[in-house]
Coordinates of C-alpha atoms and ligand atoms in Angstrom, one line a residue:
M1 CA -9.4 -2.7 -46.7
R2 CA -9.6 -0.1 -43.8
K3 CA -11.3 -0.8 -40.6
K4 CA -15.0 0.0 -40.4
I5 CA -15.9 1.1 -36.8
V6 CA -19.2 2.0 -34.8
A7 CA -18.1 3.7 -31.7
G8 CA -20.5 5.0 -28.9
N9 CA -20.1 7.9 -27.1
W10 CA -21.8 7.8 -24.0
K11 CA -20.6 11.4 -22.5
M12 CA -21.8 12.0 -18.9
N13 CA -24.7 9.6 -18.9
K14 CA -25.5 6.5 -16.8
T15 CA -25.4 5.3 -13.2
R16 CA -23.2 2.3 -12.2
S17 CA -25.8 -0.1 -12.5
E18 CA -27.1 1.2 -15.8
A19 CA -23.4 1.4 -17.3
K20 CA -23.0 -2.4 -16.2
K21 CA -26.3 -3.4 -17.8
L22 CA -25.8 -1.8 -21.2
L23 CA -22.2 -3.1 -21.3
A24 CA -23.5 -6.5 -20.6
E25 CA -25.9 -6.3 -23.4
I26 CA -23.6 -4.9 -26.0
D27 CA -21.2 -7.7 -25.1
S28 CA -24.1 -10.5 -25.4
Y29 CA -25.3 -8.8 -28.8
I30 CA -21.8 -9.0 -30.2
Q31 CA -21.4 -12.6 -29.1
S32 CA -24.7 -13.6 -30.7
H33 CA -24.5 -11.4 -33.8
P34 CA -20.7 -11.0 -34.7
P35 CA -20.5 -7.7 -36.2
K36 CA -18.9 -6.6 -39.6
C37 CA -17.4 -4.0 -37.9
E38 CA -15.1 -2.8 -34.8
V39 CA -17.3 -2.0 -32.1
L40 CA -16.1 0.4 -29.3
V41 CA -17.5 2.7 -26.6
G42 CA -16.1 5.7 -24.8
I43 CA -17.5 5.6 -21.5
P44 CA -17.2 7.9 -18.2
F45 CA -13.7 7.5 -16.5
V46 CA -15.3 5.6 -13.3
Y47 CA -16.5 2.8 -15.1
L48 CA -13.4 2.0 -17.2
E49 CA -11.7 -0.3 -15.2
N50 CA -14.5 -2.5 -14.5
A51 CA -15.7 -2.4 -18.0
K52 CA -12.4 -3.4 -19.3
A53 CA -12.0 -6.2 -16.6
N54 CA -15.4 -7.8 -17.9
H55 CA -15.5 -7.1 -21.4
K56 CA -13.1 -8.4 -24.1
N57 CA -15.2 -8.3 -27.2
F58 CA -15.4 -4.6 -27.8
G59 CA -13.2 -1.6 -27.2
I60 CA -13.5 0.3 -24.1
Y61 CA -12.3 3.9 -24.5
S62 CA -12.3 7.0 -22.3
E63 CA -14.0 10.3 -23.3
D64 CA -10.8 12.5 -22.8
I65 CA -7.5 12.1 -21.5
S66 CA -4.9 15.1 -20.1
E67 CA -2.4 16.3 -22.3
H68 CA 0.2 16.1 -19.3
K69 CA 2.4 13.3 -18.3
S70 CA 1.6 13.4 -14.4
G71 CA 1.8 16.1 -11.7
A72 CA -0.3 18.8 -10.2
Y73 CA -3.4 18.7 -12.4
T74 CA -6.5 18.3 -10.2
G75 CA -9.0 16.4 -11.6
E76 CA -7.2 15.1 -14.8
I77 CA -6.6 11.5 -15.6
S78 CA -3.2 10.9 -17.5
A79 CA -2.5 8.6 -20.5
E80 CA -0.3 6.6 -18.0
M81 CA -3.3 6.0 -15.8
L82 CA -5.5 4.8 -18.6
T83 CA -2.9 2.3 -19.7
S84 CA -2.5 0.9 -16.3
I85 CA -6.3 0.0 -16.1
E86 CA -6.1 -1.6 -19.8
A87 CA -8.2 0.9 -21.4
D88 CA -8.1 0.4 -25.2
G89 CA -8.0 4.3 -26.3
A90 CA -9.5 7.7 -25.8
I91 CA -11.8 10.0 -27.7
I92 CA -9.9 13.3 -28.0
G93 CA -11.0 16.8 -29.0
H94 CA -14.8 16.2 -28.8
S95 CA -16.6 19.6 -29.6
E96 CA -18.0 19.6 -26.1
R97 CA -14.3 19.6 -24.7
R98 CA -13.6 22.2 -27.2
Q99 CA -16.6 24.2 -26.4
Y100 CA -17.1 23.9 -22.6
H101 CA -13.2 23.4 -21.6
H102 CA -11.7 25.6 -24.2
E103 CA -9.4 23.1 -25.6
T104 CA -7.3 24.3 -28.6
D105 CA -6.1 22.3 -31.6
E106 CA -2.5 22.4 -29.9
Q107 CA -3.7 20.9 -26.5
I108 CA -5.8 18.2 -28.7
G109 CA -2.7 17.6 -30.6
A110 CA -0.6 17.0 -27.4
K111 CA -3.4 14.8 -26.0
V112 CA -3.3 12.5 -29.4
K113 CA 0.4 12.3 -29.1
I114 CA 0.5 11.4 -25.3
A115 CA -2.1 8.8 -26.0
L116 CA 0.0 7.3 -28.8
D117 CA 3.4 7.5 -26.7
N118 CA 1.2 5.6 -24.2
G119 CA -0.1 2.7 -26.5
L120 CA -3.7 3.9 -26.6
N121 CA -5.8 4.3 -29.6
P122 CA -6.7 8.2 -30.0
I123 CA -10.1 8.9 -31.8
F124 CA -9.5 12.6 -33.0
C125 CA -12.6 14.6 -33.3
N126 CA -12.7 17.6 -35.8
G127 CA -15.8 19.6 -37.3
E128 CA -17.2 23.2 -37.6
V129 CA -20.1 25.1 -36.0
L130 CA -23.1 26.3 -37.9
E131 CA -21.9 29.7 -38.4
E132 CA -18.7 28.4 -40.0
R133 CA -20.8 25.8 -42.4
K134 CA -23.1 28.6 -43.2
A135 CA -20.2 30.9 -44.1
G136 CA -18.8 28.4 -46.3
K137 CA -15.6 28.2 -44.0
H138 CA -16.1 24.2 -43.2
F139 CA -13.1 23.1 -45.0
D140 CA -10.7 25.7 -43.8
V141 CA -11.9 25.0 -40.1
V142 CA -11.5 21.2 -40.5
K143 CA -8.1 21.9 -42.4
K144 CA -6.6 23.9 -39.5
Q145 CA -8.1 21.7 -36.9
T146 CA -6.5 18.4 -38.4
E147 CA -3.1 20.3 -39.5
T148 CA -2.6 21.8 -36.2
A149 CA -3.4 18.6 -34.1
L150 CA -2.0 15.8 -36.2
F151 CA 0.5 17.0 -38.8
G152 CA 3.4 17.0 -36.2
L153 CA 3.0 13.0 -35.9
T154 CA 5.2 10.8 -38.0
A155 CA 3.8 8.3 -40.5
D156 CA 4.0 5.4 -38.2
E157 CA 2.1 7.5 -35.6
I158 CA -0.8 9.0 -37.5
K159 CA -1.5 5.5 -38.8
K160 CA -2.8 4.5 -35.7
V161 CA -5.2 7.4 -35.3
V162 CA -9.0 7.4 -36.2
I163 CA -10.7 10.6 -37.3
A164 CA -14.1 11.3 -36.4
Y165 CA -15.5 14.3 -38.5
E166 CA -18.5 15.9 -36.3
P167 CA -20.1 18.8 -37.7
V168 CA -21.2 20.7 -34.3
W169 CA -24.6 21.7 -35.8
A170 CA -25.4 17.9 -36.1
I171 CA -24.4 16.8 -32.6
G172 CA -27.6 15.9 -30.6
T173 CA -29.5 18.3 -32.6
G174 CA -31.3 15.6 -34.8
E175 CA -30.2 17.2 -37.7
T176 CA -27.8 15.0 -39.8
A177 CA -25.2 16.3 -42.4
T178 CA -26.6 14.4 -45.8
P179 CA -24.5 11.4 -46.8
E180 CA -23.3 13.6 -49.5
Q181 CA -22.1 16.2 -47.2
A182 CA -20.4 13.6 -45.1
Q183 CA -18.8 12.0 -48.2
E184 CA -17.5 15.5 -49.6
I185 CA -15.8 16.5 -46.4
H186 CA -14.5 13.0 -45.5
A187 CA -12.8 12.8 -49.2
F188 CA -11.5 16.3 -48.3
I189 CA -9.9 15.2 -45.1
R190 CA -8.5 12.2 -46.7
S191 CA -6.9 14.5 -49.3
L192 CA -5.3 16.5 -46.7
I193 CA -3.7 13.5 -45.2
A194 CA -2.9 12.1 -48.7
E195 CA -1.1 15.3 -49.4
K196 CA 1.3 15.3 -46.2
Y197 CA 1.8 11.4 -45.8
G198 CA 0.8 9.9 -49.1
K199 CA -2.1 8.2 -50.4
D200 CA -1.6 4.9 -49.5
L201 CA -1.4 6.0 -45.7
A202 CA -4.5 8.3 -46.2
D203 CA -6.6 5.2 -47.7
S204 CA -5.6 3.2 -44.8
L205 CA -7.0 5.6 -42.3
S206 CA -10.7 5.1 -40.9
I207 CA -12.7 8.3 -40.9
L208 CA -15.9 8.2 -38.7
Y209 CA -19.0 10.5 -39.1
G210 CA -20.7 11.7 -36.0
G211 CA -23.8 13.8 -35.7
S212 CA -27.2 12.4 -35.1
V213 CA -26.6 9.2 -36.4
K214 CA -29.3 6.7 -35.7
P215 CA -30.8 3.4 -37.1
S216 CA -32.8 5.2 -39.9
N217 CA -30.0 6.9 -41.4
A218 CA -26.8 4.9 -40.6
K219 CA -26.8 2.7 -43.6
E220 CA -26.9 5.5 -46.0
I221 CA -24.3 7.4 -44.2
F222 CA -21.9 4.4 -43.7
S223 CA -22.3 3.4 -47.6
K224 CA -20.3 6.4 -48.7
P225 CA -16.9 5.4 -49.8
D226 CA -15.0 7.9 -47.5
V227 CA -17.4 7.1 -44.3
D228 CA -15.8 4.2 -42.5
G229 CA -18.3 4.4 -39.5
G230 CA -19.7 6.6 -36.9
L231 CA -19.2 8.0 -33.6
I232 CA -22.7 7.9 -32.0
G233 CA -23.9 9.9 -29.0
G234 CA -27.6 9.6 -28.3
A235 CA -28.3 6.3 -30.1
A236 CA -25.5 4.6 -28.3
L237 CA -27.4 4.7 -25.1
N238 CA -29.7 2.0 -25.5
I239 CA -29.1 -1.5 -27.1
A240 CA -31.9 -1.4 -29.3
D241 CA -30.4 1.6 -31.2
F242 CA -26.7 0.7 -30.7
S243 CA -27.2 -2.9 -32.1
A244 CA -29.1 -1.7 -35.0
L245 CA -26.2 0.8 -36.0
I246 CA -23.6 -2.2 -35.5
D247 CA -26.1 -4.2 -37.8
A248 CA -26.0 -1.4 -40.5
Y249 CA -22.6 -2.9 -41.4
A250 CA -24.3 -6.3 -41.9
E251 CA -26.3 -4.9 -44.5
I252 CA -23.7 -2.9 -46.7
Ligands
LIG301 C1 -21.2 12.6 -30.1 O1 -21.6 12.8 -29.2 O2 -20.2 12.4 -30.8 C2 -22.4 12.7 -31.3 C3 -22.3 12.5 -32.6 O3 -23.8 12.8 -30.5 P1 -25.1 12.3 -31.2 O4 -25.1 11.3 -32.0 O5 -26.1 12.5 -30.0 O6 -25.4 13.7 -32.1

């Protein structure tokens, strides 16, 4: 059985006291309702060290990582730094990083590799924009993103990667891919991995769906055979919604 995961992505939200409160709420919810899935949150860099020191019941991830080891890269945060504060992993290649910071598939691949080299678990994001979906190019886009960023990895390395398919047109828009659309492309991504690394490895890889997942649609999406959970933005920002998403797995 591959890992089922409910992952939050806070993006650039929450002050220190708000972050502390939500982390404590997640922790106490998990303790009183042991989840049937792995739970993790990607949070702003400035809160990582305290979060990790105070919360051991769920994963604490950064929302990005530098592709460089160290040196003159003002404002960047390295994999070594994240390991030194015991962060569990990093969200890498989110569409907002691709869109606003012009990250390329090659850079994203380098970030995944340096995360792995430093013992961090990478969540690699891919997904097409609306024009690409409308033009029927989504399979090609996701194939190129995945192959360029991941296919230089060895089998032992790629085993540790979690993929998050996030159609850009569904992120923060309220518009969600249908469960059938999610299943179709998740199965496609798994088939790409199978062609390159073999079926057993592909079957063991968790592929999350992201894009306006909320309590009302989570169960239906998470029930699809190639969907192994979600990467959640808006609905990860309050305990009522986030706990309901964790609970979706209790019902599947
Ligand atoms: C995300 O940020 O990865 C995301 C999927 O956001 P939302 O759930 O708000 O669409």
